[in-house]
Amino acid sequence: ACPFCRRVREASTELDLSLE
Protein backbone atom coordinates (compact mmCIF):
# COMPACT_ATOMS: atom_id res chain seq x y z
CA ALA A 1 0.00 0.00 0.00
CA CYS A 2 1.11 3.57 -0.58
CA PRO A 3 2.76 5.38 2.37
CA PHE A 4 0.10 8.09 2.15
CA CYS A 5 -2.75 5.58 2.55
CA ARG A 6 -0.91 4.09 5.52
CA ARG A 7 -0.54 7.56 7.08
CA VAL A 8 -4.27 8.18 6.69
CA ARG A 9 -5.09 4.78 8.16
CA GLU A 10 -2.84 5.39 11.18
CA ALA A 11 -4.44 8.79 11.77
CA SER A 12 -7.89 7.22 11.45
CA THR A 13 -6.99 4.55 14.00
CA GLU A 14 -5.65 7.16 16.41
CA LEU A 15 -8.91 9.10 16.07
CA ASP A 16 -10.93 5.96 16.79
CA LEU A 17 -8.84 5.28 19.90
CA SER A 18 -9.23 8.89 21.03
CA LEU A 19 -13.01 8.73 20.58
CA GLU A 20 -13.13 5.62 22.75
Coordinates of C-alpha atoms in Angstrom, one line a residue, residues 1-19:
A1 CA 0.0 0.0 0.0
C2 CA 1.1 3.6 -0.6
P3 CA 2.8 5.4 2.4
F4 CA 0.1 8.1 2.2
C5 CA -2.8 5.6 2.5
R6 CA -0.9 4.1 5.5
R7 CA -0.5 7.6 7.1
V8 CA -4.3 8.2 6.7
R9 CA -5.1 4.8 8.2
E10 CA -2.8 5.4 11.2
A11 CA -4.4 8.8 11.8
S12 CA -7.9 7.2 11.4
T13 CA -7.0 4.6 14.0
E14 CA -5.7 7.2 16.4
L15 CA -8.9 9.1 16.1
D16 CA -10.9 6.0 16.8
L17 CA -8.8 5.3 19.9
S18 CA -9.2 8.9 21.0
L19 CA -13.0 8.7 20.6

